[in-house]
Short mmCIF file of C-alpha atoms in Angstrom, two decimals:
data_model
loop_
_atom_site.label_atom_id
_atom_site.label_comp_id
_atom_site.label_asym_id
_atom_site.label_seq_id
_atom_site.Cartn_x
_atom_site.Cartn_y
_atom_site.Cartn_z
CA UNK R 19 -37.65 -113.26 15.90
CA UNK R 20 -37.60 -111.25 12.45
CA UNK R 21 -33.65 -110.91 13.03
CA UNK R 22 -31.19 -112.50 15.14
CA UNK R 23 -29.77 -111.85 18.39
CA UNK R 24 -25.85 -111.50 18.80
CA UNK R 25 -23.92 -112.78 21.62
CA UNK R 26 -20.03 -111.20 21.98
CA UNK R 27 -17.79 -113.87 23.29
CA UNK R 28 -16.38 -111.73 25.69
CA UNK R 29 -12.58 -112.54 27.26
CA UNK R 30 -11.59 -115.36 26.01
CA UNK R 31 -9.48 -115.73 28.93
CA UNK R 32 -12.33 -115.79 30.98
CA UNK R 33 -15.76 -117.32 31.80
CA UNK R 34 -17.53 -115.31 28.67
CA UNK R 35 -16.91 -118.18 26.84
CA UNK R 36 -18.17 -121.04 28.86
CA UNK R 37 -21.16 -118.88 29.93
CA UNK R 38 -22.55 -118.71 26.22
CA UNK R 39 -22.16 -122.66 26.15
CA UNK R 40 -24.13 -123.23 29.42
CA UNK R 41 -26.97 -120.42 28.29
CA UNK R 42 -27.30 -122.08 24.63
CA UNK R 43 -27.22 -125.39 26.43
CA UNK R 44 -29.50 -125.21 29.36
CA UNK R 45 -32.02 -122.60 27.86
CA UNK R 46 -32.69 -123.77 24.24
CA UNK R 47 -35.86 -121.88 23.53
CA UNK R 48 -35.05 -118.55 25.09
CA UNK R 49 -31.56 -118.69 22.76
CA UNK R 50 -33.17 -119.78 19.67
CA UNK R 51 -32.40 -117.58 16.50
CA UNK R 52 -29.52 -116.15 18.60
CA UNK R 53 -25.45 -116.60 17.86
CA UNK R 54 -22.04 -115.95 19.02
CA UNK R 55 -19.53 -113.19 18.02
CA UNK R 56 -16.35 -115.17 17.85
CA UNK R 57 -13.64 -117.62 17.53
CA UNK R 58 -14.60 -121.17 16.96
CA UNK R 59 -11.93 -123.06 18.73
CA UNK R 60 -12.80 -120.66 22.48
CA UNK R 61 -16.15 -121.61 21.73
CA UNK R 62 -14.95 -125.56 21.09
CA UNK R 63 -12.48 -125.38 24.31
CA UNK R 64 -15.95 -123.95 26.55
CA UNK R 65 -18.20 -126.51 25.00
CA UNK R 66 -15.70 -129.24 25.92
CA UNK R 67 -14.99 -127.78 29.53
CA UNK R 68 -19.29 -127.67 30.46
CA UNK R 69 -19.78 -131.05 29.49
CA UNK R 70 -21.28 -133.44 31.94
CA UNK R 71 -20.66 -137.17 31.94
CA UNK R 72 -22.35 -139.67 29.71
CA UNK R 73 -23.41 -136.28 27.77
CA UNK R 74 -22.05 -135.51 23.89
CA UNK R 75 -20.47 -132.02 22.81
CA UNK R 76 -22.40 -129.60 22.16
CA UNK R 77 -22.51 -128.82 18.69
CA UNK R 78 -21.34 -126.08 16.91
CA UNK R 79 -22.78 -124.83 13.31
CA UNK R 80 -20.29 -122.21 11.23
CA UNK R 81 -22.41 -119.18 10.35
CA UNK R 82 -21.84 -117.71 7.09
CA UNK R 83 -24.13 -114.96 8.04
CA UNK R 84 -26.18 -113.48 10.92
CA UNK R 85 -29.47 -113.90 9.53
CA UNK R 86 -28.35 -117.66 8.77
CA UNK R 87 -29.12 -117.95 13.25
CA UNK R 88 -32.58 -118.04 12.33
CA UNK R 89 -32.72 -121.16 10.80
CA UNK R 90 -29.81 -123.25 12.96
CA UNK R 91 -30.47 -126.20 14.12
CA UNK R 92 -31.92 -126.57 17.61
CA UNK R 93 -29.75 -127.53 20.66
CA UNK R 94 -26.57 -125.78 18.53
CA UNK R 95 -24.06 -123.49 19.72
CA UNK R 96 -24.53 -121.25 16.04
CA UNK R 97 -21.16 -118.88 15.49
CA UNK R 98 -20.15 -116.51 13.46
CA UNK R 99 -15.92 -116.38 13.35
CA UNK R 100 -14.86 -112.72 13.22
CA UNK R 101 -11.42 -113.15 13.98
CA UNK R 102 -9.31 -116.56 15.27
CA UNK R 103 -7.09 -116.46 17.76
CA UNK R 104 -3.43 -118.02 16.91
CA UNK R 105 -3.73 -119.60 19.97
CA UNK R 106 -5.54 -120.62 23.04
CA UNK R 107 -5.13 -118.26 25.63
CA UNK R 108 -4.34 -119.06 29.14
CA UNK R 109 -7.30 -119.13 31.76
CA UNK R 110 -7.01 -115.96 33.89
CA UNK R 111 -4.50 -114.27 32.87
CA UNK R 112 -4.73 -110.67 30.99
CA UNK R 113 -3.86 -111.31 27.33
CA UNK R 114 -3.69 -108.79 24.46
CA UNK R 115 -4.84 -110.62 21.65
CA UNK R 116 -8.17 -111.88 23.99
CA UNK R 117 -8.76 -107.84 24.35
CA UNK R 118 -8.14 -107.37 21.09
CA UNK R 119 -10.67 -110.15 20.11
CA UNK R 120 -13.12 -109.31 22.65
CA UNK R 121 -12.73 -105.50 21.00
CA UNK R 122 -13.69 -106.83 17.47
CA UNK R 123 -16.38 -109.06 18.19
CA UNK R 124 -18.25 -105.89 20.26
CA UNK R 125 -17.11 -104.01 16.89
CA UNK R 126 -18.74 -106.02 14.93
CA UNK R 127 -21.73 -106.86 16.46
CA UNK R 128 -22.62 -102.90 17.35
CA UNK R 129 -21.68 -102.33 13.53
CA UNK R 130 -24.11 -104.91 12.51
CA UNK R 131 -26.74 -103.63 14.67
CA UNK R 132 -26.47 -100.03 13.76
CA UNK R 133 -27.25 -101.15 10.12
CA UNK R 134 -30.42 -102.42 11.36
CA UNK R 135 -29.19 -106.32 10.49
CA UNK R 136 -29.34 -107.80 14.01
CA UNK R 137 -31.70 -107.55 16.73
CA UNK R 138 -29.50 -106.14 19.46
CA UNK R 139 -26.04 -107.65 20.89
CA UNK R 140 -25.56 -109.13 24.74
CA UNK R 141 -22.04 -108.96 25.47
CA UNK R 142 -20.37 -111.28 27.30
CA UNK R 143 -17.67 -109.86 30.38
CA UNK R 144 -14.61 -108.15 28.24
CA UNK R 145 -11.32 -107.63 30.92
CA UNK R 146 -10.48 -103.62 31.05
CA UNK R 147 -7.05 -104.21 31.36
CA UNK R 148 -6.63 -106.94 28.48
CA UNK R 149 -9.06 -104.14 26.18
CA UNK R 150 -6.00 -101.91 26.73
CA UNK R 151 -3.25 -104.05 26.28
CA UNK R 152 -4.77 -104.59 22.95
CA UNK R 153 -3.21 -101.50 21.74
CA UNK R 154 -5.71 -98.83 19.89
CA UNK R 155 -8.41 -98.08 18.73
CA UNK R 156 -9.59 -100.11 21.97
CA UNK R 157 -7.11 -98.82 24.74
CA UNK R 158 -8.86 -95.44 24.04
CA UNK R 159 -12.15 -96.99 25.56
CA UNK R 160 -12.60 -97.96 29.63
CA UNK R 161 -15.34 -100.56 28.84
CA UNK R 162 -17.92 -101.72 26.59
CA UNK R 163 -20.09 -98.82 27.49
CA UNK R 164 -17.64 -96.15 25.68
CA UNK R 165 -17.11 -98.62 22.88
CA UNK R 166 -20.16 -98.74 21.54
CA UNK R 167 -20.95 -95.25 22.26
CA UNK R 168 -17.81 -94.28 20.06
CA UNK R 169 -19.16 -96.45 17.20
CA UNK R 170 -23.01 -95.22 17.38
CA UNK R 171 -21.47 -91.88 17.03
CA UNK R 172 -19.52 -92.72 14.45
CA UNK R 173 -22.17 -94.17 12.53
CA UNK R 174 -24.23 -91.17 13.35
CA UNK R 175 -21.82 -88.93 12.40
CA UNK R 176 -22.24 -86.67 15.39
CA UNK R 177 -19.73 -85.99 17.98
CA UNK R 178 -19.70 -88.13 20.77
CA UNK R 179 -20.84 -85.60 23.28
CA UNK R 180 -24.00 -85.65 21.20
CA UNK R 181 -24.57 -89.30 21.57
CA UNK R 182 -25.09 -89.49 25.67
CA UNK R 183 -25.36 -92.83 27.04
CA UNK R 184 -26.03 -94.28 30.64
CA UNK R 185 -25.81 -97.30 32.35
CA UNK R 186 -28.96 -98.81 33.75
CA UNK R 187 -28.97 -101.94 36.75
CA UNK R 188 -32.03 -104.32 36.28
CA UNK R 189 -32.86 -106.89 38.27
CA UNK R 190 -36.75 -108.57 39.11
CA UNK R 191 -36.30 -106.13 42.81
CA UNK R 192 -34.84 -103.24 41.45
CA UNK R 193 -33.80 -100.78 38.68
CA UNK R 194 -30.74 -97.91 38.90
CA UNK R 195 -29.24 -95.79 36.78
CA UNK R 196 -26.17 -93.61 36.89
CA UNK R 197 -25.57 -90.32 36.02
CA UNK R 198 -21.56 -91.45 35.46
CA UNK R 199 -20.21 -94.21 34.73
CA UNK R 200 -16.31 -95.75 34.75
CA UNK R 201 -14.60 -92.51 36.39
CA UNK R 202 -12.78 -91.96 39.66
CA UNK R 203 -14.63 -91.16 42.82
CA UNK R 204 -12.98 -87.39 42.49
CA UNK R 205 -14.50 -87.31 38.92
CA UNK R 206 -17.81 -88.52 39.88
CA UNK R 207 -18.44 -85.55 42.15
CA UNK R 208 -17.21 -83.44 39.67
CA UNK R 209 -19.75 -84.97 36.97
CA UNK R 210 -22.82 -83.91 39.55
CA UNK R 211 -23.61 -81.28 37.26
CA UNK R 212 -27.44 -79.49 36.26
CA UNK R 213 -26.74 -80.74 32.65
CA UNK R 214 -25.30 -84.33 33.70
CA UNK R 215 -28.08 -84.60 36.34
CA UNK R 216 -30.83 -83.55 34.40
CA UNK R 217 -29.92 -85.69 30.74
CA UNK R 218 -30.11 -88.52 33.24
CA UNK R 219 -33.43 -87.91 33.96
CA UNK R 220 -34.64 -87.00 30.42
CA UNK R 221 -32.86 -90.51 28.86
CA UNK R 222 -34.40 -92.64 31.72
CA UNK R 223 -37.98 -91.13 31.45
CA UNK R 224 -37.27 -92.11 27.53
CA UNK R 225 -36.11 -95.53 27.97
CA UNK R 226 -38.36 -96.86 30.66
CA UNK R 227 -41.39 -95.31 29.30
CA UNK R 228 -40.67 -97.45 26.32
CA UNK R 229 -40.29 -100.27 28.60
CA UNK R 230 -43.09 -100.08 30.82
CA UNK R 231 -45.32 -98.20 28.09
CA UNK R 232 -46.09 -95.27 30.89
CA UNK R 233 -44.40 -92.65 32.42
CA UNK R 234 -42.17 -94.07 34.90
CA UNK R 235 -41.91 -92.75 39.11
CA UNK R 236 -37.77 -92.00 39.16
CA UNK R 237 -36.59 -91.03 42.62
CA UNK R 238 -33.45 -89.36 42.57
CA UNK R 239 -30.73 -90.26 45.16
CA UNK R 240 -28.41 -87.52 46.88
CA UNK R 241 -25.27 -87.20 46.84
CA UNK R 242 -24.38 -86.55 50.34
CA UNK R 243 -25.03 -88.59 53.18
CA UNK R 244 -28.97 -87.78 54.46
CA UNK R 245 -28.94 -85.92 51.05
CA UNK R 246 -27.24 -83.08 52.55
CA UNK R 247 -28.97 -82.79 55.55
CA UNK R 248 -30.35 -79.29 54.56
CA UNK R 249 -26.63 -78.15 53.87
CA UNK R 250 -24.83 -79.61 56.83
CA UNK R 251 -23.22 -82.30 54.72
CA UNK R 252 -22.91 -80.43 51.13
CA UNK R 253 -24.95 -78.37 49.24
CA UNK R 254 -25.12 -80.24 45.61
CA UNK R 255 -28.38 -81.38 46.60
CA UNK R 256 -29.86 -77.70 47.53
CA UNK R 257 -27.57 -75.78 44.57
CA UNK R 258 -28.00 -78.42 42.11
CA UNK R 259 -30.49 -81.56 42.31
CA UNK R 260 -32.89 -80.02 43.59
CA UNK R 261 -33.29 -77.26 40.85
CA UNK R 262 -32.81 -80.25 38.50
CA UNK R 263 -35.84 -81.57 39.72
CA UNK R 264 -37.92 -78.96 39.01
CA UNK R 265 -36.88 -78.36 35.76
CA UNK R 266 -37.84 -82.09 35.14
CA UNK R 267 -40.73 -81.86 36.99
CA UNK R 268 -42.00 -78.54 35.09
CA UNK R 269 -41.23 -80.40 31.74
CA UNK R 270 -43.61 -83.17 33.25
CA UNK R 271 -41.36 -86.18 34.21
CA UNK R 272 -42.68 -87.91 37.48
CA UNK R 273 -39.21 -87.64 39.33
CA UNK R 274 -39.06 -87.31 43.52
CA UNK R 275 -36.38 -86.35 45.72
CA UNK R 276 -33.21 -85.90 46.41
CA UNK R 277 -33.71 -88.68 48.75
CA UNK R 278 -31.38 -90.03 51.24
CA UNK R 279 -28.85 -92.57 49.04
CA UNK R 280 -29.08 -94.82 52.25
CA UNK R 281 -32.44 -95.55 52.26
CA UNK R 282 -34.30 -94.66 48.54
CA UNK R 283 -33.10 -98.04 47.03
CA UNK R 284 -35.19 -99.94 49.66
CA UNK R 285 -38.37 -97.82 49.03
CA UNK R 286 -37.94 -98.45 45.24
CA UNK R 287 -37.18 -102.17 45.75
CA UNK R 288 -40.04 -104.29 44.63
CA UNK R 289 -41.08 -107.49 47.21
CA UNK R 290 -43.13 -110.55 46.89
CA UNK R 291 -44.88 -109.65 43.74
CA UNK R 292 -45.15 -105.82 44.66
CA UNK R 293 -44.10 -102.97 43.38
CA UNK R 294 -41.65 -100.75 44.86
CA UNK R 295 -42.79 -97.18 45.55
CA UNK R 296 -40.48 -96.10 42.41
CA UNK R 297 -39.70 -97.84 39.17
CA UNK R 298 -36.15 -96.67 38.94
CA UNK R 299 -33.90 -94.77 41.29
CA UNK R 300 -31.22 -92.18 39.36
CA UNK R 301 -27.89 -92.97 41.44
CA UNK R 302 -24.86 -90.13 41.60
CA UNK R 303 -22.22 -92.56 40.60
CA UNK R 304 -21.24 -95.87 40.30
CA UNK R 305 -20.83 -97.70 43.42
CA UNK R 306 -23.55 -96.50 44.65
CA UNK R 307 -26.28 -97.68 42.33
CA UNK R 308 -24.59 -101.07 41.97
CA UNK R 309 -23.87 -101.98 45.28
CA UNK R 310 -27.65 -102.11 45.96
CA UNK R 311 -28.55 -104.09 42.62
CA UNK R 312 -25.62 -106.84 43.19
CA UNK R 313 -26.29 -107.20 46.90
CA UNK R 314 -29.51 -108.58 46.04
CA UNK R 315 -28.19 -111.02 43.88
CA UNK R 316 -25.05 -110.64 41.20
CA UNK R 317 -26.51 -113.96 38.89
CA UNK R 318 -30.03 -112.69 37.96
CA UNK R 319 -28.31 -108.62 37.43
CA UNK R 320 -28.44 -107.47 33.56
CA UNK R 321 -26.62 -103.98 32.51
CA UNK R 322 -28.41 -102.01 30.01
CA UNK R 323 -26.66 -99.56 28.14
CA UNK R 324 -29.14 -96.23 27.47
CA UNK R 325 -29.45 -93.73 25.40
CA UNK R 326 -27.97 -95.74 22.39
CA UNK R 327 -29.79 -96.07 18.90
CA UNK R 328 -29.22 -100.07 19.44
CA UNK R 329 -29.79 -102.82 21.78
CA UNK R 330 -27.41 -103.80 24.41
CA UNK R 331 -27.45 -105.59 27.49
CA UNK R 332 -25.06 -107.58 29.03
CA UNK R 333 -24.41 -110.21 32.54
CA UNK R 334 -24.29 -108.05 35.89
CA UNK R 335 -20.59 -109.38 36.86
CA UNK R 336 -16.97 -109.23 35.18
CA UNK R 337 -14.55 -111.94 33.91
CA UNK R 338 -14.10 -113.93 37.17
CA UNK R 339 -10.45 -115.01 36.01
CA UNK R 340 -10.32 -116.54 39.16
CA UNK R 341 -12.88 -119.41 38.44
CA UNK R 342 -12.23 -119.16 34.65
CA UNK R 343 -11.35 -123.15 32.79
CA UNK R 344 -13.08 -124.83 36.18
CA UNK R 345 -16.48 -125.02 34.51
CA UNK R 346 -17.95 -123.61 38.04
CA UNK R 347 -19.53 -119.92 35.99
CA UNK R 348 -23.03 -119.42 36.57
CA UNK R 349 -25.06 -118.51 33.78
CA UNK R 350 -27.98 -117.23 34.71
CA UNK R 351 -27.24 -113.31 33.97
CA UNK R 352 -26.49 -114.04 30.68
CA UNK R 353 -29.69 -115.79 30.28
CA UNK R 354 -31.23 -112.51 31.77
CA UNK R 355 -29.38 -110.18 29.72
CA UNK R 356 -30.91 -112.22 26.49
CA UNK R 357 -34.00 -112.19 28.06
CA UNK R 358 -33.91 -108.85 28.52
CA UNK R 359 -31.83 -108.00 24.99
CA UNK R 360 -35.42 -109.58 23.36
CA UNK R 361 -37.66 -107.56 25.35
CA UNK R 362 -36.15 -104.63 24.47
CA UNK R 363 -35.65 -105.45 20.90
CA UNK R 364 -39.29 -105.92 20.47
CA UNK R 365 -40.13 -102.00 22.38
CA UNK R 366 -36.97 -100.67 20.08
CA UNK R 367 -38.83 -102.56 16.82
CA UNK R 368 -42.28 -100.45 17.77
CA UNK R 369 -40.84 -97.32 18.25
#
């Protein structure tokens, strides 16, 4: 890697922390000339809760710089400090200052990245409710996904209505994105709009094409149950997908549908080494894009924020206060998301 690979430590109250240690510890070469956004002694606390017996803590090397990950030692837990805590905070439980930390360290890394001085950033599971405790700027944000589409704005200096981002699911069975993102169920009808519908399909065309270097097949799931059922169940599909798609089609993007939401996410789903009939499957709203992607398995999920003039990916699950300070987190989305955070860094270096 020509430039390093940030890691945002996430809640500190939760498993962020101890899910960094476990990815730098049990997948060295894949984390290699990557570091952590963060405070030293959460990062000290995680490597000190992961360890096995008869095994020695995992080191930790003091950054003075991002670009000083590229030359850490190997089987080191590199970090850069961006702001200390004044105290440990207590395992699952919401706490304003680990918002407010969590809040800087995505800050900083999307800062860093829109200068063009690190790769990309995978952020580790911030808690909505701790983000807003933290008083502003960062109560003004639902999630990570509003965060860094405030800053990219910012550093664009356009509005941020001009900077439209989406959320894409990724797993090895199937890909999903949504045309909204952290609203209510109310507001996510609303947002089935021509212009919300078909920017969906014009960002994911972009991004996967720069994935998968070719056009990609998007089907486009209904809103309604049997996608309307010609009208007997709503008309959004008949008054406004399906005109959407054949704008987008008549602009050439490869996009089918609206399909029943019930059953498109198994046709796209890819099995035993083959592909699904669709690359990527446009979803109405949350729920039900994700639903599909974390049935099939919540530890090998990776968000990827589109539509953003930076890398971002991050783990497919939250802060699991629940199990946070037993050592018990599974790590494997985070080791996706970086896997993932380098593929795309090497399309977004080409382009």
């Amino acid at each position: 890697m020509k430039r390093a690979l940030a890691i945002t430590l996430g809640d500190a109250a939760g498993i962020g922390p101890e899910i960094i240690a476990k990815a730098f510890r049990d997948a060295p070469e894949l984390t290699r000339g990557c570091f952590v956004v963060g405070d030293v002694a959460t990062l000290r606390r995680a490597t000190q809760l992961i360890r096995r017996e008869g095994e020695a803590v995992q080191p930790l090397v003091l950054l003075d710089s991002a670009e000083d990950a590229l030359t850490a030692p190997p089987h080191c837990l590199p970090v850069l400090q961006v702001e200390a805590l004044a105290a440990p905070v207590p395992f699952g439980r919401i706490s304003a200052e680990a918002g407010r930390l969590a809040g800087r360290c995505v800050v900083w890394a999307a800062q860093a990245a829109l200068r063009g001085e690190i790769a990309g950033l995978v952020t580790a599971p911030l808690h909505k409710e701790a983000l807003a405790a933290a008083g502003a700027p960062f109560d003004a944000f639902p999630g990570h996904t509003e965060l860094l589409q405030a800053e990219a704005a910012a550093f664009l200096g356009r509005p941020v209505s001009e900077v439209p981002v989406r959320m894409m699911l990724v797993n090895d069975e199937l890909r999903t994105v949504l045309v909204s993102i952290h609203v209510s169920l109310r507001q996510a009808i609303e947002a089935v709009t021509f212009d919300n519908v078909l920017q969906t399909l014009h960002i994911t065309h972009a991004a996967l094409t720069s994935m998968l270097g070719r056009a990609p097949r998007i089907a486009v799931a209904g809103l309604n149950p049997h996608a309307g059922e010609g009208g007997l169940f709503g008309r959004e599909e008949i008054d406004i997908i399906a005109p959407v798609l054949a704008q987008a089609r008549a602009g050439g993007l490869d996009v089918h549908g609206p399909h029943a939401p019930d059953t498109v996410f198994m046709r796209a789903r890819a099995r035993e080494g083959q592909p699904g009939e669709f690359d990527v499957v446009v979803a109405m709203y949350h729920d039900q894009g994700l639903i599909p992607v974390k049935y099939l398995g919540v530890e090998k999920g990776v968000n990827v924020t589109l539509g953003l003039p930076l890398v971002r990916t991050s783990p497919d699950h939250g802060t699991a206060f629940d199990i946070a300070g037993t050592g018990r987190a599974d790590a494997s989305s985070l080791i996706e998301a970086v896997r993932m955070a380098r593929q795309l860094s090497r399309c977004h270096a080409q382009s």
